[in-house]
XYZ file of C-alpha atoms in Angstrom:
674
model
C -26.364 -7.610 -23.600
C -26.606 -7.777 -19.899
C -28.675 -10.453 -18.150
C -31.011 -10.127 -15.271
C -28.024 -9.822 -12.789
C -27.362 -6.291 -13.985
C -29.910 -4.939 -11.466
C -28.246 -6.608 -8.477
C -26.100 -4.982 -5.815
C -23.750 -7.978 -5.240
C -20.346 -7.444 -6.859
C -20.210 -11.157 -7.505
C -23.562 -11.324 -9.362
C -22.539 -8.230 -11.307
C -19.411 -10.016 -12.394
C -21.722 -12.424 -14.256
C -24.063 -9.807 -15.610
C -22.385 -9.777 -19.117
C -22.215 -13.580 -19.314
C -24.047 -15.053 -22.360
C -25.703 -17.471 -19.735
C -29.232 -16.221 -19.042
C -28.769 -16.001 -15.412
C -31.584 -15.408 -12.885
C -31.058 -14.339 -9.341
C -32.427 -16.554 -6.582
C -36.124 -15.784 -6.610
C -39.522 -17.478 -6.768
C -39.821 -16.327 -10.441
C -36.796 -18.333 -11.388
C -38.414 -21.585 -10.077
C -41.791 -20.722 -11.658
C -40.053 -20.365 -14.924
C -38.417 -23.864 -14.387
C -41.848 -25.231 -13.660
C -43.454 -23.539 -16.693
C -40.740 -24.814 -19.051
C -40.411 -28.240 -17.406
C -36.666 -28.059 -16.946
C -34.306 -28.293 -14.010
C -32.600 -25.452 -12.286
C -28.813 -25.040 -12.317
C -27.850 -23.388 -9.094
C -24.232 -21.948 -9.128
C -23.013 -20.478 -5.802
C -19.766 -18.466 -5.342
C -18.470 -15.245 -4.186
C -16.513 -12.309 -5.620
C -12.993 -13.098 -4.417
C -13.289 -16.794 -5.171
C -10.304 -17.905 -7.360
C -11.892 -21.033 -8.806
C -15.269 -19.207 -9.301
C -13.403 -16.886 -11.572
C -11.772 -19.923 -13.337
C -15.050 -21.618 -14.008
C -16.677 -18.358 -15.136
C -13.974 -17.760 -17.698
C -13.788 -21.381 -18.860
C -17.561 -22.106 -19.018
C -20.047 -19.392 -18.239
C -18.298 -16.948 -20.761
C -18.261 -19.694 -23.422
C -21.205 -19.019 -26.004
C -21.671 -22.864 -26.815
C -21.910 -23.699 -23.068
C -24.276 -20.830 -22.533
C -26.503 -21.859 -25.421
C -26.796 -25.456 -24.076
C -27.482 -24.205 -20.464
C -30.089 -21.622 -21.552
C -31.862 -24.218 -23.694
C -32.034 -26.957 -21.077
C -31.987 -25.152 -17.641
C -33.093 -22.215 -15.757
C -29.576 -20.993 -14.463
C -29.587 -19.310 -11.109
C -26.647 -17.541 -9.574
C -26.245 -16.909 -5.863
C -23.625 -14.923 -3.893
C -22.977 -17.064 -0.805
C -22.122 -14.029 1.175
C -25.477 -12.399 0.529
C -27.430 -15.610 1.070
C -25.546 -17.795 3.493
C -28.876 -19.617 4.188
C -29.131 -20.842 0.662
C -25.426 -21.794 0.631
C -25.678 -23.599 3.912
C -28.560 -25.788 3.003
C -27.242 -26.977 -0.327
C -23.569 -27.158 0.944
C -24.914 -29.556 3.528
C -26.440 -31.569 0.719
C -23.289 -31.422 -1.277
C -21.063 -32.578 1.621
C -23.490 -35.357 2.601
C -23.531 -36.709 -0.928
C -19.827 -36.276 -1.900
C -17.900 -36.114 1.280
C -16.449 -32.692 0.270
C -17.544 -29.198 -0.502
C -16.317 -25.866 -1.770
C -16.951 -23.007 -4.220
C -18.081 -22.552 -6.922
C -20.808 -24.997 -5.693
C -22.820 -26.507 -8.581
C -26.209 -28.051 -7.728
C -29.067 -29.211 -9.921
C -32.570 -28.740 -8.513
C -36.113 -29.552 -9.362
C -38.532 -26.670 -9.847
C -39.472 -27.324 -6.056
C -35.813 -26.440 -5.244
C -35.049 -29.980 -4.211
C -31.476 -31.074 -5.073
C -30.634 -34.217 -7.004
C -27.062 -33.839 -8.338
C -24.197 -32.047 -6.913
C -20.616 -30.814 -7.479
C -18.240 -27.972 -7.149
C -15.893 -26.891 -9.788
C -16.126 -28.710 -13.289
C -13.436 -28.133 -15.983
C -14.119 -27.529 -19.469
C -12.580 -30.733 -20.638
C -12.495 -34.080 -18.756
C -9.409 -34.482 -16.622
C -7.945 -36.171 -13.601
C -11.062 -38.452 -13.440
C -13.416 -35.496 -13.372
C -15.927 -35.072 -16.186
C -16.149 -31.844 -18.104
C -18.849 -29.425 -17.305
C -20.535 -30.068 -20.688
C -20.646 -33.821 -19.926
C -22.309 -33.117 -16.536
C -24.978 -30.929 -18.264
C -25.571 -33.644 -20.865
C -25.822 -36.330 -18.202
C -28.389 -34.290 -16.002
C -30.444 -33.671 -19.108
C -30.589 -37.303 -19.967
C -31.577 -38.248 -16.542
C -34.156 -35.595 -16.426
C -35.587 -36.693 -19.760
C -35.407 -40.431 -19.492
C -35.454 -41.129 -15.711
C -37.550 -38.322 -14.301
C -39.206 -40.548 -11.652
C -35.797 -41.682 -10.332
C -34.653 -37.996 -10.212
C -37.767 -37.109 -8.174
C -37.244 -40.079 -5.800
C -33.572 -39.054 -5.322
C -34.564 -35.506 -4.641
C -37.228 -36.397 -2.254
C -34.933 -38.743 -0.299
C -32.342 -35.955 0.061
C -34.855 -33.506 1.318
C -36.198 -35.936 3.901
C -32.704 -36.614 5.105
C -31.983 -33.031 5.532
C -35.175 -32.234 7.290
C -34.327 -34.911 9.893
C -31.185 -33.236 11.028
C -32.502 -30.876 13.599
C -30.169 -30.309 16.479
C -31.022 -30.127 20.265
C -28.678 -28.026 22.344
C -29.850 -29.156 25.770
C -28.693 -32.755 25.441
C -25.086 -31.933 26.278
C -25.876 -29.984 29.413
C -23.948 -26.818 30.350
C -20.184 -27.171 29.594
C -18.158 -27.200 32.775
C -14.616 -27.837 33.835
C -14.538 -31.510 32.668
C -15.710 -30.566 29.118
C -13.361 -27.632 28.719
C -10.461 -29.708 30.036
C -11.287 -32.435 27.552
C -11.410 -29.871 24.752
C -8.025 -28.583 25.626
C -6.556 -32.142 25.651
C -8.034 -32.836 22.224
C -6.627 -29.555 20.971
C -3.195 -30.569 22.302
C -3.256 -33.749 20.417
C -4.180 -31.914 17.135
C -1.627 -29.203 17.629
C 1.283 -28.830 15.190
C 4.181 -28.358 17.535
C 6.608 -27.647 14.723
C 4.769 -25.122 12.738
C 2.003 -23.860 14.988
C -1.867 -24.143 14.305
C -3.800 -27.398 14.062
C -3.929 -30.083 11.475
C -2.142 -30.190 8.153
C -2.534 -28.506 4.746
C -4.438 -26.459 3.895
C -4.035 -24.600 7.166
C -6.613 -22.003 8.275
C -6.032 -19.273 10.928
C -7.632 -20.812 14.091
C -8.885 -17.516 15.383
C -11.839 -18.737 17.485
C -9.821 -21.542 19.022
C -6.998 -19.104 19.948
C -9.551 -17.018 21.654
C -10.672 -19.941 23.727
C -7.017 -20.783 24.570
C -6.316 -17.190 25.834
C -9.527 -17.212 27.955
C -8.806 -20.693 29.309
C -5.283 -19.558 30.303
C -6.756 -16.321 31.856
C -9.200 -18.404 33.971
C -7.040 -21.301 34.910
C -3.514 -20.296 34.395
C -2.837 -23.277 32.016
C 0.566 -22.377 30.605
C 0.136 -25.013 27.716
C -2.980 -23.132 26.380
C -1.116 -19.894 26.295
C 1.896 -21.436 24.666
C -0.210 -22.879 21.742
C -1.908 -19.604 21.212
C 1.283 -17.626 21.240
C 3.342 -19.961 19.127
C 0.484 -20.232 16.446
C 0.250 -16.427 16.354
C 4.023 -16.129 15.962
C 3.993 -18.637 13.243
C 1.242 -17.038 11.269
C 2.900 -13.544 11.763
C 6.214 -14.863 10.371
C 4.773 -16.724 7.509
C 3.622 -15.851 4.002
C -0.086 -15.819 5.044
C 0.754 -12.389 6.654
C 1.399 -9.538 4.301
C 4.932 -8.537 5.513
C 4.604 -5.138 3.709
C 1.192 -3.939 4.035
C -0.241 -5.834 6.976
C -3.239 -7.998 7.142
C -3.791 -11.801 6.573
C -4.605 -13.849 3.464
C -7.448 -16.318 3.664
C -5.327 -19.533 4.396
C -2.070 -21.242 3.681
C -1.895 -24.029 1.109
C 1.039 -25.671 3.120
C 1.278 -26.562 6.865
C 4.266 -24.209 7.257
C 2.185 -20.991 6.506
C 4.604 -20.220 3.586
C 2.239 -19.899 0.514
C -1.138 -18.383 1.065
C -4.347 -18.458 -0.986
C -4.090 -14.688 -1.556
C -7.618 -13.410 -1.118
C -7.960 -11.140 1.982
C -11.199 -11.323 3.802
C -12.545 -8.740 6.169
C -13.659 -11.428 8.579
C -10.308 -13.083 8.965
C -8.553 -9.704 9.469
C -11.094 -8.581 12.097
C -10.854 -11.841 13.974
C -7.057 -11.948 13.926
C -6.700 -8.261 14.753
C -8.701 -8.945 17.934
C -6.802 -12.176 18.603
C -3.407 -10.457 18.475
C -4.635 -7.566 20.634
C -5.782 -10.085 23.285
C -2.559 -11.857 22.949
C -0.724 -8.643 23.715
C -3.013 -7.986 26.633
C -2.063 -11.407 28.083
C 1.699 -11.370 27.311
C 2.852 -7.817 26.367
C 4.358 -9.267 23.200
C 5.826 -6.538 20.897
C 5.032 -8.826 17.929
C 1.432 -9.175 18.936
C 1.081 -5.424 19.328
C 2.703 -4.732 15.920
C 0.478 -7.322 14.056
C -2.751 -6.055 15.815
C -1.963 -2.418 14.862
C -0.826 -3.284 11.299
C -3.938 -5.488 10.656
C -6.257 -2.663 11.991
C -4.550 -0.230 9.747
C -4.782 -2.653 6.818
C -8.648 -2.920 7.357
C -8.943 0.991 7.597
C -6.560 1.652 4.629
C -7.624 -1.129 2.240
C -11.076 -2.120 3.122
C -12.984 1.019 4.468
C -15.544 2.359 2.051
C -16.789 5.865 1.577
C -19.857 5.206 3.587
C -17.769 4.298 6.685
C -18.214 0.630 6.578
C -15.724 -2.139 5.586
C -15.698 -4.040 2.278
C -15.881 -7.701 2.264
C -12.736 -8.778 0.630
C -9.773 -8.205 -1.864
C -9.392 -10.645 -4.682
C -6.627 -13.192 -4.809
C -6.002 -12.399 -8.524
C -4.695 -9.393 -10.280
C -2.755 -8.542 -13.525
C 1.026 -9.339 -13.637
C 3.611 -7.478 -15.687
C 2.573 -9.464 -18.758
C -1.127 -8.461 -18.440
C -2.177 -11.984 -17.320
C -4.905 -12.219 -14.605
C -3.160 -14.518 -12.102
C -3.284 -15.457 -8.457
C -0.806 -13.549 -6.091
C 0.646 -11.237 -8.740
C 0.346 -8.329 -6.562
C 2.240 -9.821 -3.546
C 5.091 -12.007 -4.830
C 8.588 -11.026 -5.691
C 11.720 -12.494 -7.581
C 15.240 -11.636 -6.735
C 15.399 -9.471 -9.995
C 12.404 -7.476 -8.835
C 14.039 -6.922 -5.469
C 17.141 -5.615 -7.206
C 15.329 -3.336 -9.501
C 13.724 -1.629 -6.458
C 16.429 -1.828 -3.942
C 19.785 -2.231 -5.584
C 22.189 -5.045 -5.128
C 23.151 -4.752 -1.403
C 19.662 -4.114 0.034
C 18.136 -6.649 -2.377
C 20.537 -9.274 -0.922
C 19.564 -8.334 2.576
C 15.832 -8.355 1.661
C 16.059 -11.728 -0.074
C 17.648 -13.286 3.029
C 15.293 -11.584 5.438
C 12.127 -12.303 3.522
C 13.001 -15.690 2.149
C 13.127 -14.704 -1.575
C 15.118 -17.276 -3.519
C 16.098 -17.901 -7.165
C 13.951 -21.035 -7.167
C 11.043 -19.459 -5.517
C 8.487 -20.469 -2.984
C 5.521 -19.888 -5.278
C 5.117 -20.072 -9.113
C 7.449 -19.183 -11.978
C 10.436 -18.513 -9.658
C 8.552 -15.958 -7.524
C 8.589 -16.102 -3.732
C 5.975 -15.042 -1.098
C 7.572 -12.705 1.477
C 7.853 -14.186 4.935
C 10.285 -13.650 7.923
C 12.794 -16.331 7.096
C 15.376 -15.487 9.716
C 13.562 -16.397 12.913
C 16.221 -14.932 15.174
C 15.634 -11.496 13.493
C 11.925 -11.870 12.964
C 10.926 -9.169 15.442
C 13.707 -6.769 14.724
C 12.102 -3.828 13.039
C 15.175 -1.677 12.785
C 15.793 1.281 10.509
C 17.090 -0.896 7.606
C 14.086 -3.311 7.754
C 11.670 -0.461 7.915
C 13.356 1.405 5.001
C 13.292 -1.783 2.889
C 9.703 -2.453 3.778
C 8.662 1.132 2.790
C 10.503 1.106 -0.591
C 9.002 -2.255 -1.509
C 5.518 -1.238 -0.464
C 5.804 1.892 -2.597
C 6.967 -0.145 -5.519
C 4.049 -2.610 -4.929
C 1.641 0.218 -5.012
C 2.502 0.864 -8.692
C 1.311 -2.744 -9.621
C -2.148 -3.531 -10.789
C -4.188 -3.876 -7.536
C -6.595 -6.775 -6.801
C -10.241 -6.054 -7.148
C -12.192 -5.146 -4.120
C -15.641 -6.615 -3.168
C -17.395 -3.462 -1.954
C -20.298 -5.340 -0.446
C -20.855 -4.476 3.256
C -21.764 -7.634 5.235
C -23.411 -6.895 8.560
C -21.843 -9.744 10.523
C -18.200 -9.093 9.286
C -18.655 -5.380 10.096
C -19.681 -6.433 13.518
C -16.530 -8.325 14.007
C -14.493 -5.347 12.695
C -16.109 -2.979 15.047
C -15.261 -5.049 18.032
C -11.665 -5.430 16.901
C -11.068 -1.810 16.062
C -12.750 -0.516 19.257
C -10.687 -2.834 21.458
C -7.394 -2.288 19.509
C -7.977 1.499 19.646
C -8.591 1.409 23.410
C -5.613 -0.810 24.158
C -2.978 1.152 22.207
C -4.197 4.684 22.574
C -5.507 4.969 18.986
C -8.728 6.971 19.205
C -8.783 7.118 15.433
C -9.527 3.384 15.418
C -12.293 3.746 17.884
C -13.768 6.514 15.610
C -13.715 4.169 12.555
C -15.397 1.542 14.557
C -18.064 4.010 15.613
C -18.579 5.194 11.998
C -19.084 1.529 10.828
C -21.606 1.082 13.670
C -23.368 4.182 12.611
C -23.606 2.709 9.038
C -25.111 -0.416 10.354
C -27.715 1.357 12.345
C -28.555 3.778 9.607
C -28.582 1.571 6.606
C -28.799 -2.064 7.786
C -31.299 -1.674 10.625
C -33.306 1.175 9.236
C -36.508 2.141 11.145
C -37.498 -1.209 12.458
C -34.302 -2.706 14.071
C -34.460 -5.759 11.683
C -31.058 -6.166 10.129
C -30.516 -6.635 6.342
C -27.469 -8.905 5.427
C -25.724 -6.574 2.978
C -25.508 -3.047 1.557
C -23.515 -1.481 -1.143
C -22.856 2.218 -1.824
C -25.145 3.071 1.132
C -28.026 1.128 -0.328
C -29.481 -1.689 1.751
C -29.729 -5.047 0.044
C -32.893 -7.190 -0.188
C -31.694 -10.111 1.913
C -32.552 -10.492 5.513
C -29.958 -10.871 8.183
C -29.203 -14.255 9.509
C -28.307 -15.311 13.053
C -24.593 -14.459 12.634
C -25.515 -10.947 11.666
C -27.482 -10.396 14.777
C -24.892 -12.110 16.961
C -21.836 -10.411 15.518
C -23.276 -6.951 15.225
C -24.544 -7.136 18.748
C -20.975 -8.235 19.815
C -19.622 -5.318 18.081
C -22.024 -2.918 19.643
C -21.372 -4.301 23.117
C -17.647 -3.875 22.678
C -18.180 -0.308 21.373
C -20.278 0.494 24.511
C -17.727 -0.822 26.790
C -14.962 1.321 25.048
C -16.769 4.459 24.471
C -19.199 4.609 27.511
C -22.078 5.409 25.164
C -25.091 3.549 26.271
C -26.877 3.799 22.905
C -24.766 0.893 21.674
C -25.948 -1.236 24.615
C -29.473 -0.392 23.628
C -29.058 -1.155 19.975
C -27.510 -4.480 20.987
C -30.609 -5.167 23.112
C -32.894 -4.525 20.140
C -31.064 -7.070 18.132
C -30.939 -9.690 20.782
C -34.594 -9.312 21.569
C -35.115 -10.359 17.889
C -32.824 -13.306 18.537
C -34.971 -14.419 21.418
C -38.208 -13.917 19.387
C -37.294 -15.018 15.927
C -34.211 -17.304 16.013
C -34.445 -19.376 19.283
C -36.218 -22.750 19.315
C -36.972 -25.262 21.969
C -34.400 -26.876 24.347
C -31.809 -24.112 23.566
C -31.549 -24.730 19.823
C -30.772 -21.789 17.601
C -31.657 -21.446 13.877
C -29.637 -19.606 11.347
C -32.683 -17.900 9.727
C -35.671 -16.124 11.401
C -38.977 -17.937 11.783
C -40.509 -15.532 9.390
C -37.688 -15.778 6.741
C -38.033 -17.373 3.239
C -38.666 -21.085 3.735
C -36.132 -23.249 2.033
C -36.113 -27.018 1.822
C -34.758 -27.026 5.388
C -34.391 -24.348 8.020
C -30.590 -24.100 8.357
C -28.864 -24.449 11.821
C -25.199 -25.120 12.412
C -23.496 -24.554 15.772
C -19.911 -25.131 14.355
C -17.606 -22.438 13.344
C -16.405 -22.101 9.687
C -14.236 -19.166 8.932
C -16.252 -17.136 11.329
C -17.872 -17.927 14.605
C -21.099 -19.937 14.286
C -24.273 -17.716 14.400
C -25.413 -20.074 17.144
C -22.475 -19.365 19.495
C -21.961 -15.797 18.361
C -25.462 -15.202 19.572
C -24.938 -17.009 22.770
C -21.836 -14.938 23.472
C -23.702 -11.639 22.801
C -26.617 -12.739 24.916
C -24.339 -13.616 27.773
C -22.584 -10.197 27.647
C -25.856 -8.418 27.474
C -27.150 -10.235 30.401
C -24.008 -9.271 32.313
C -24.629 -5.600 31.371
C -28.253 -5.536 32.282
C -29.008 -8.334 34.735
C -31.543 -9.815 32.310
C -32.463 -13.408 33.270
C -34.187 -14.053 29.903
C -30.911 -13.303 28.001
C -28.770 -15.298 30.310
C -31.142 -18.287 30.267
C -31.157 -18.247 26.415
C -27.338 -18.122 26.460
C -27.013 -20.970 28.769
C -29.578 -22.985 26.738
C -27.664 -22.409 23.551
C -24.306 -23.440 25.215
C -25.600 -26.953 25.732
C -24.412 -27.797 22.335
C -20.861 -26.878 23.331
C -21.077 -29.343 26.177
C -21.889 -32.065 23.651
C -19.408 -31.094 20.848
C -16.669 -29.248 22.654
C -14.740 -32.370 23.939
C -15.249 -34.165 20.549
C -14.476 -31.437 18.036
C -13.158 -28.376 19.766
C -11.458 -27.075 16.515
C -14.876 -26.575 15.059
C -16.546 -24.891 18.060
C -13.879 -22.645 19.279
C -16.039 -19.609 19.757
C -18.640 -21.689 21.805
C -15.741 -22.777 23.946
C -14.551 -19.210 24.492
C -18.104 -18.258 25.432
C -18.333 -21.146 27.867
C -15.033 -19.838 29.428
C -16.824 -16.568 30.014
C -19.829 -18.377 31.684
C -17.710 -20.206 34.041
C -15.934 -16.937 35.069
C -19.200 -15.187 35.597
C -18.672 -13.328 33.301
C -17.325 -10.595 35.579
C -19.057 -7.149 35.411
C -16.921 -4.007 35.815
C -18.644 -0.661 36.720
C -16.320 2.375 36.411
C -17.817 5.441 38.011
C -15.473 7.836 36.444
C -14.407 9.375 33.147
C -14.302 7.305 29.937
C -10.685 6.779 28.780
C -9.396 7.440 32.306
C -6.779 5.200 33.945
C -9.412 3.010 35.702
C -11.486 2.536 32.623
C -8.517 1.577 30.461
C -7.383 -0.810 33.281
C -10.803 -2.344 33.221
C -10.664 -2.837 29.494
C -7.240 -4.544 29.764
C -8.447 -6.990 32.334
C -8.083 -10.571 31.160
C -11.075 -12.027 32.884
C -12.883 -14.013 30.160
C -15.699 -12.124 28.689
C -15.797 -9.395 31.250
C -18.087 -6.454 30.376
C -17.275 -2.879 31.221
C -19.622 0.037 31.971
C -18.014 3.428 32.391
C -19.255 6.997 32.920
C -19.198 9.724 35.425
C -22.213 11.841 34.340
C -25.616 12.183 36.130
C -27.220 10.157 33.432
C -24.716 7.258 33.413
C -26.957 4.941 35.434
C -29.809 5.348 32.930
C -27.575 4.158 30.085
C -25.691 1.438 31.949
C -27.567 -0.588 34.568
C -24.220 -1.598 36.122
C -23.671 1.970 37.208
C -26.878 2.364 39.162
C -26.127 2.946 42.864
C -22.422 2.576 42.404
C -21.104 6.085 43.103
C -17.480 7.248 43.107
C -15.700 7.123 46.516
C -14.349 10.240 47.975
C -14.827 11.973 44.607
C -12.385 9.638 42.916
C -12.976 7.486 39.891
C -14.080 4.178 41.357
C -14.331 0.656 40.015
C -16.670 -2.167 41.120
C -16.023 -5.713 40.148
C -19.148 -7.912 40.183
C -20.692 -11.188 39.283
C -24.406 -11.300 38.705
C -24.596 -7.754 40.064
C -23.060 -8.759 43.447
C -19.901 -6.671 43.766
C -16.624 -6.760 45.648
C -15.572 -3.821 47.665
C -14.998 -0.729 45.444
C -11.554 0.406 44.483
C -9.857 3.629 43.371
C -6.577 2.015 42.696
C -5.772 0.950 39.158
C -3.173 -1.733 40.306
C -5.747 -3.423 42.587
C -8.321 -3.367 39.826
C -5.908 -5.048 37.462
C -5.205 -7.720 40.076
C -8.934 -8.387 40.486
C -9.274 -8.819 36.608
C -6.166 -10.932 36.118
C -4.221 -7.909 34.589
């Protein structure tokens, strides 16, 4: 019989709707039930494409004896971290502070006042490797709750007081300037993996936001080392197993430092960020590899993640059924030499094995290999034979059991996808990609904003979820709308961005430049979360700062620019010390130091001057284009900036003070570092 989760929209929660565990969604009613019964709350946080979440579900939450014990002694609450990033952030901070590590599934035991007192992540069904079994943990918590209740309350209170004292002030670091950005670059150079690209060791995550900073820093300063780190990291990822060599798109991360074996889940946010990074790398270098990967990643998002409503689904699962009917990680993507021979025949299979690094021993599990470009000298050669082999293998792979898709639409991640698809479509003459970006933006306005311009976090099947948007939703969606405005010349997207950013100013901004991840009228948790550091996506704090800065450049609004500058104070403090974790903030700081430049194109959208403006490498430059009589009412940058001699004309400005206009695309490119 289904439990309470059967009425939820989250695919992750619905995965647990048939568990024998009597799950509650996160709600006041769940905590009231715990108070009524005098029992603690078990909070379990995960997400639909999380491999270890599935493992713990199969091992423990589907086990009737575990469920009986849980139901008798706890109120079990299940949370989708992608729907409620605020809940996840608050308790993950507590887990990391207490244990020194974190991850999902996250397992936290709470009082009826939502105060945490015991933490963990994945617990196995039997004790192993020094880790207690899940049942042992449950029994230990029940014993402490029964026999040492005052001690439990004291621990919970101490943890809450510690979390409450962690408020951040942005202004202490001052605005980031040349010294801070130079120090950040030096620190990144020290952390850089010269042999394999990227930063640090295993596991190795795509450093999307850091690469964006490196590209912008090179564009502003000409620092060749910054460009080299960006280009080499992108090449290493594109040649590695983290990139799907048949279907395009990136997996979540590599388990090794060489980018060979990925964790196979594919997330919308990674692919949106990387699509944009590779497009920007092509803009800087003209690299054929960057062009190919940007377009293949865009096509992957449209083909595999686009929903019937026009938005983009959250993720593809890491697991799927193999030929033996087992549900295992990577089954959809890996190959053995025998499987290659079955599809390609002996001669082409031998070629493919060498080209893609498929060996008898295997690079993954049970003799299977992850496809990668093993012959570096041939890596970019996409000749007829390689294309034919790819096509045949892809067609054969389509017959395998596909990974499940999390169809939930997350506002922030769709904002990232809108920006990536709009720019990629504009750069490479793909109006279909711009159209897909526009359709996703329409969905966000229609479903996620509704009639009041307050974002909801998620939707599914065209139905808005119940959870309010957080700061990253407002920042990333505004970023997507601003990119779409620059590409399409449609001022409505600038207006929608302004609606969202006014709410950021009113509801998410504190004193001295600090930003909060939740609105001041959102549900009150044990702490109001705020975090300026990037995770897999840009921090909401710096995403909002970047959108505020771009909007100010479009409109001349001092209020928005002042808020952006205040928020960037945290980058001045953290950038030189931990640049790998505040890459987007550093990228926004580059735009601030450059102006950012404002480009007004009095002339047709998609004309030569407009495309040249979009291809300019000036960090964070904004573009307004339009030749109609109402263009100035939609884009303030176009007011009193007419065409010269009836020709399309471009103005390059800073703070609305412009250089002499030009009708020459080459001159415009030179002004913008193109």
